[in-house]
Short mmCIF file of C-alpha atoms in Angstrom, two decimals:
data_model
loop_
_atom_site.label_atom_id
_atom_site.label_comp_id
_atom_site.label_asym_id
_atom_site.label_seq_id
_atom_site.Cartn_x
_atom_site.Cartn_y
_atom_site.Cartn_z
CA ALA A 11 8.05 14.47 5.91
CA GLN A 12 5.11 13.29 3.88
CA SER A 13 1.67 12.59 5.31
CA VAL A 14 -1.88 11.77 4.25
CA ALA A 15 -5.12 12.52 6.04
CA GLN A 16 -8.43 10.83 5.44
CA PRO A 17 -10.74 12.79 7.71
CA GLU A 18 -13.66 10.34 7.64
CA ASP A 19 -13.40 6.90 9.23
CA GLN A 20 -16.60 5.87 7.48
CA VAL A 21 -18.76 7.15 4.64
CA ASN A 22 -22.31 5.93 4.21
CA VAL A 23 -24.13 6.32 0.92
CA ALA A 24 -27.21 4.85 -0.69
CA GLU A 25 -26.84 2.73 -3.80
CA GLY A 26 -27.16 4.85 -6.92
CA ASN A 27 -26.07 8.06 -5.19
CA PRO A 28 -22.76 9.77 -5.85
CA LEU A 29 -19.95 9.13 -3.40
CA THR A 30 -16.90 11.10 -2.30
CA VAL A 31 -14.07 9.86 -0.11
CA LYS A 32 -11.80 12.67 1.02
CA CYS A 33 -8.01 12.79 1.09
CA THR A 34 -5.54 15.57 1.78
CA TYR A 35 -1.78 15.25 1.64
CA SER A 36 1.44 16.96 2.62
CA VAL A 37 4.77 16.55 0.84
CA SER A 38 7.87 18.68 0.44
CA GLY A 39 8.11 18.23 -3.31
CA ASN A 40 5.69 17.29 -6.06
CA PRO A 41 3.41 14.37 -5.28
CA TYR A 42 2.42 11.17 -6.93
CA LEU A 43 -1.02 10.28 -5.53
CA PHE A 44 -2.80 6.93 -5.43
CA TRP A 45 -6.02 5.33 -4.31
CA TYR A 46 -6.19 1.70 -3.23
CA VAL A 47 -9.14 -0.43 -2.14
CA GLN A 48 -9.07 -3.33 0.31
CA TYR A 49 -11.77 -5.97 0.47
CA PRO A 50 -12.01 -8.28 3.52
CA ASN A 51 -9.09 -10.71 3.76
CA ARG A 52 -7.55 -9.35 0.58
CA GLY A 53 -4.54 -7.21 -0.24
CA LEU A 54 -4.61 -3.63 -1.46
CA GLN A 55 -5.90 -3.25 -5.00
CA PHE A 56 -4.72 -0.31 -7.09
CA LEU A 57 -7.59 1.93 -8.26
CA LEU A 58 -6.03 5.00 -9.85
CA LYS A 59 -3.12 7.40 -9.78
CA TYR A 60 -2.20 11.01 -10.41
CA ILE A 61 1.27 11.54 -11.81
CA THR A 62 0.99 14.65 -13.96
CA GLY A 63 -1.32 16.23 -16.51
CA ASP A 64 -5.10 16.40 -16.28
CA ASN A 65 -6.27 16.99 -12.73
CA LEU A 66 -9.19 14.58 -13.15
CA VAL A 67 -8.01 11.01 -13.37
CA LYS A 68 -10.15 7.99 -14.11
CA GLY A 69 -9.55 4.53 -12.74
CA SER A 70 -10.99 1.09 -12.28
CA TYR A 71 -14.66 0.29 -11.59
CA GLY A 72 -15.91 3.75 -12.57
CA PHE A 73 -13.95 5.61 -9.90
CA GLU A 74 -12.28 8.94 -10.53
CA ALA A 75 -10.30 11.40 -8.46
CA GLU A 76 -9.56 15.09 -8.71
CA PHE A 77 -6.14 16.50 -7.91
CA ASN A 78 -6.31 19.97 -6.39
CA LYS A 79 -2.87 21.42 -5.84
CA SER A 80 -4.00 24.57 -4.02
CA GLN A 81 -6.05 22.57 -1.53
CA THR A 82 -3.55 19.67 -1.47
CA SER A 83 -6.44 17.29 -1.94
CA PHE A 84 -7.11 14.17 -3.98
CA HIS A 85 -10.72 13.17 -3.32
CA LEU A 86 -12.08 9.91 -4.71
CA LYS A 87 -15.44 10.06 -6.45
CA LYS A 88 -17.95 7.89 -8.22
CA PRO A 89 -21.15 9.17 -9.85
CA SER A 90 -23.31 6.20 -8.84
CA ALA A 91 -22.39 3.92 -5.95
CA LEU A 92 -22.88 0.15 -5.98
CA VAL A 93 -23.34 -2.11 -2.97
CA SER A 94 -20.25 -3.98 -4.20
CA ASP A 95 -18.19 -0.80 -3.73
CA SER A 96 -18.41 -1.32 0.03
CA ALA A 97 -14.81 -1.73 1.18
CA LEU A 98 -11.90 0.05 2.86
CA TYR A 99 -10.30 2.80 0.77
CA PHE A 100 -6.77 4.10 1.23
CA CYS A 101 -5.20 7.23 -0.19
CA ALA A 102 -1.40 7.24 -0.57
CA VAL A 103 1.26 9.73 -1.55
CA ARG A 104 4.79 9.48 -2.83
CA ASP A 105 7.17 12.42 -2.64
CA LEU A 106 9.09 12.69 -5.91
CA ARG A 107 12.11 14.04 -4.08
CA ARG A 108 12.62 10.70 -2.29
CA ALA A 109 14.54 7.93 -4.00
CA GLY A 110 12.90 4.74 -2.87
CA ASN A 111 9.26 5.04 -4.03
CA MET A 112 8.01 4.92 -0.44
CA LEU A 113 4.24 5.26 -0.21
CA THR A 114 2.70 6.95 2.81
CA PHE A 115 -0.87 5.87 3.44
CA GLY A 116 -3.80 7.54 5.10
CA GLY A 117 -5.67 5.76 7.83
CA GLY A 118 -8.34 4.47 5.48
CA THR A 119 -12.03 5.22 5.03
CA ARG A 120 -14.66 2.52 5.22
CA LEU A 121 -17.28 2.98 2.51
CA MET A 122 -20.69 1.47 3.23
CA VAL A 123 -23.15 1.46 0.34
CA LYS A 124 -26.65 0.51 1.37
CA PRO A 125 -29.27 -0.90 -1.00
CA GLU B 21 -3.84 -10.97 -14.83
CA PRO B 22 -0.47 -11.34 -13.05
CA GLU B 23 -0.55 -11.07 -9.27
CA VAL B 24 1.83 -10.78 -6.38
CA THR B 25 1.66 -13.92 -4.24
CA GLN B 26 2.73 -14.38 -0.63
CA THR B 27 3.32 -17.39 1.58
CA PRO B 28 2.32 -18.37 4.15
CA SER B 29 -1.03 -16.67 4.56
CA HIS B 30 -0.73 -16.98 8.34
CA GLN B 31 2.37 -17.59 10.44
CA VAL B 32 2.36 -18.15 14.18
CA THR B 33 5.70 -17.99 15.96
CA GLN B 34 7.07 -17.67 19.45
CA MET B 35 8.84 -14.54 20.65
CA GLY B 36 12.53 -14.67 19.85
CA GLN B 37 12.17 -17.00 16.88
CA GLU B 38 13.21 -16.17 13.35
CA VAL B 39 10.61 -15.97 10.61
CA ILE B 40 10.90 -15.67 6.85
CA LEU B 41 8.02 -14.28 4.87
CA ARG B 42 8.03 -15.06 1.18
CA CYS B 43 6.76 -13.20 -1.83
CA VAL B 44 6.72 -13.79 -5.56
CA PRO B 45 6.47 -10.39 -7.29
CA ILE B 46 4.98 -9.88 -10.73
CA SER B 47 7.52 -11.31 -13.15
CA ASN B 48 8.56 -8.23 -15.17
CA HIS B 49 8.63 -5.89 -12.18
CA LEU B 50 11.92 -4.40 -11.04
CA TYR B 51 11.02 -2.69 -7.75
CA PHE B 52 10.01 -4.60 -4.65
CA TYR B 53 8.61 -3.47 -1.31
CA TRP B 54 7.49 -4.62 2.11
CA TYR B 55 4.81 -2.85 4.15
CA ARG B 56 3.07 -3.84 7.34
CA GLN B 57 -0.27 -3.07 8.94
CA ILE B 58 -0.73 -3.55 12.66
CA LEU B 59 -4.35 -4.33 13.43
CA GLY B 60 -6.42 -1.17 13.37
CA GLN B 61 -3.52 1.04 12.28
CA LYS B 62 -2.17 2.52 9.07
CA VAL B 63 -0.28 0.64 6.40
CA GLU B 64 3.39 1.45 7.07
CA PHE B 65 6.34 1.31 4.70
CA LEU B 66 9.24 -0.93 5.71
CA VAL B 67 11.67 -1.15 2.82
CA SER B 68 12.11 -0.84 -0.92
CA PHE B 69 14.53 -2.90 -3.02
CA TYR B 70 15.86 -2.30 -6.50
CA ASN B 71 18.77 -3.69 -8.46
CA ASN B 72 19.63 -6.12 -5.66
CA GLU B 73 19.96 -3.52 -2.97
CA ILE B 74 17.86 -1.59 -0.50
CA SER B 75 16.91 1.79 -1.95
CA GLU B 76 15.00 3.13 1.06
CA LYS B 77 14.01 1.93 4.50
CA SER B 78 11.95 3.28 7.36
CA GLU B 79 12.94 3.56 11.01
CA ILE B 80 10.88 0.42 11.66
CA PHE B 81 13.30 -1.56 9.50
CA ASP B 82 16.02 -2.01 12.10
CA ASP B 83 18.80 -4.59 12.37
CA GLN B 84 16.27 -7.31 13.16
CA PHE B 85 14.92 -7.09 9.61
CA SER B 86 16.54 -8.08 6.35
CA VAL B 87 15.41 -8.62 2.78
CA GLU B 88 16.76 -10.83 0.06
CA ARG B 89 16.05 -11.78 -3.51
CA PRO B 90 17.58 -15.27 -3.43
CA ASP B 91 16.68 -16.13 -7.01
CA GLY B 92 14.96 -14.61 -10.01
CA SER B 93 11.47 -14.93 -8.61
CA ASN B 94 11.32 -14.78 -4.82
CA PHE B 95 11.63 -11.80 -2.50
CA THR B 96 11.86 -12.50 1.23
CA LEU B 97 11.57 -10.60 4.48
CA LYS B 98 13.39 -12.07 7.47
CA ILE B 99 12.80 -11.07 11.06
CA ARG B 100 15.66 -12.47 13.14
CA SER B 101 14.24 -12.42 16.64
CA THR B 102 10.54 -11.68 16.67
CA LYS B 103 8.91 -9.50 19.29
CA LEU B 104 5.28 -9.32 20.32
CA GLU B 105 4.99 -5.94 18.60
CA ASP B 106 5.97 -7.49 15.27
CA SER B 107 2.51 -9.05 15.10
CA ALA B 108 0.92 -7.52 12.01
CA MET B 109 -0.18 -8.14 8.45
CA TYR B 110 2.85 -7.95 6.17
CA PHE B 111 2.29 -6.95 2.56
CA CYS B 112 4.71 -7.44 -0.28
CA ALA B 113 4.39 -5.17 -3.34
CA SER B 114 6.10 -4.75 -6.66
CA SER B 115 6.14 -2.19 -9.45
CA GLU B 116 7.34 -2.14 -13.01
CA ARG B 117 8.72 1.33 -12.70
CA ASN B 118 8.40 3.86 -9.95
CA TYR B 119 4.67 4.31 -10.37
CA GLU B 120 1.83 2.22 -8.97
CA GLN B 121 2.68 -0.65 -6.69
CA TYR B 122 0.78 -3.93 -6.82
CA PHE B 123 0.22 -5.62 -3.49
CA GLY B 124 0.00 -9.24 -2.48
CA PRO B 125 -2.73 -10.63 -0.21
CA GLY B 126 -0.52 -10.39 2.87
CA THR B 127 0.89 -12.69 5.53
CA ARG B 128 -0.62 -12.41 8.96
CA LEU B 129 2.19 -12.80 11.50
CA THR B 130 1.21 -13.64 15.06
CA VAL B 131 3.96 -13.59 17.68
CA THR B 132 3.08 -15.29 20.97
#
């Protein structure tokens, strides 16, 4: 079975400071990993993915994430937070050994960026 | 930029009624999905669809659920006899290949 844990329900950061949103995963095979963001009354927007290759992946809006196989983690980072980054962030994993591309999501982390 | 669209945005139905939720995936995408999110809970996978057949489904996707691609653009989720616990936000998604999935804005289903 595949699973994702986002240990923090909420992360608070001041505008201009670096931010980290944590994610750990569990899969039987090799993972594809994703981050999505959800703004109020909107769907999930794709931010970035790790498929293979460089462990540091860059995505939309200045976000990046680091894949760490030994720690089974895929933390989302941004060097300088904006108030407009405030939203709900979801980490998701897909097990390559499964056929149907099923994504398993974490419970989400609410990011609050204060001016 | 192409988007996944869903209709209606909000559907209210009585227990036992059938509902059909509609989605228009991104036009060149080949893989289609339905997920749901019960208020305050995780986003949960329901079903994936490729080449006109279901490729994977979760235990939530029982005989009360079905999916169809009735034409070249629409992708539908039917719930035959709704239950109170079906109340949730339902998200449609599509992907070009088996990489990132692009989600629609969701349909909020309220079963009374």
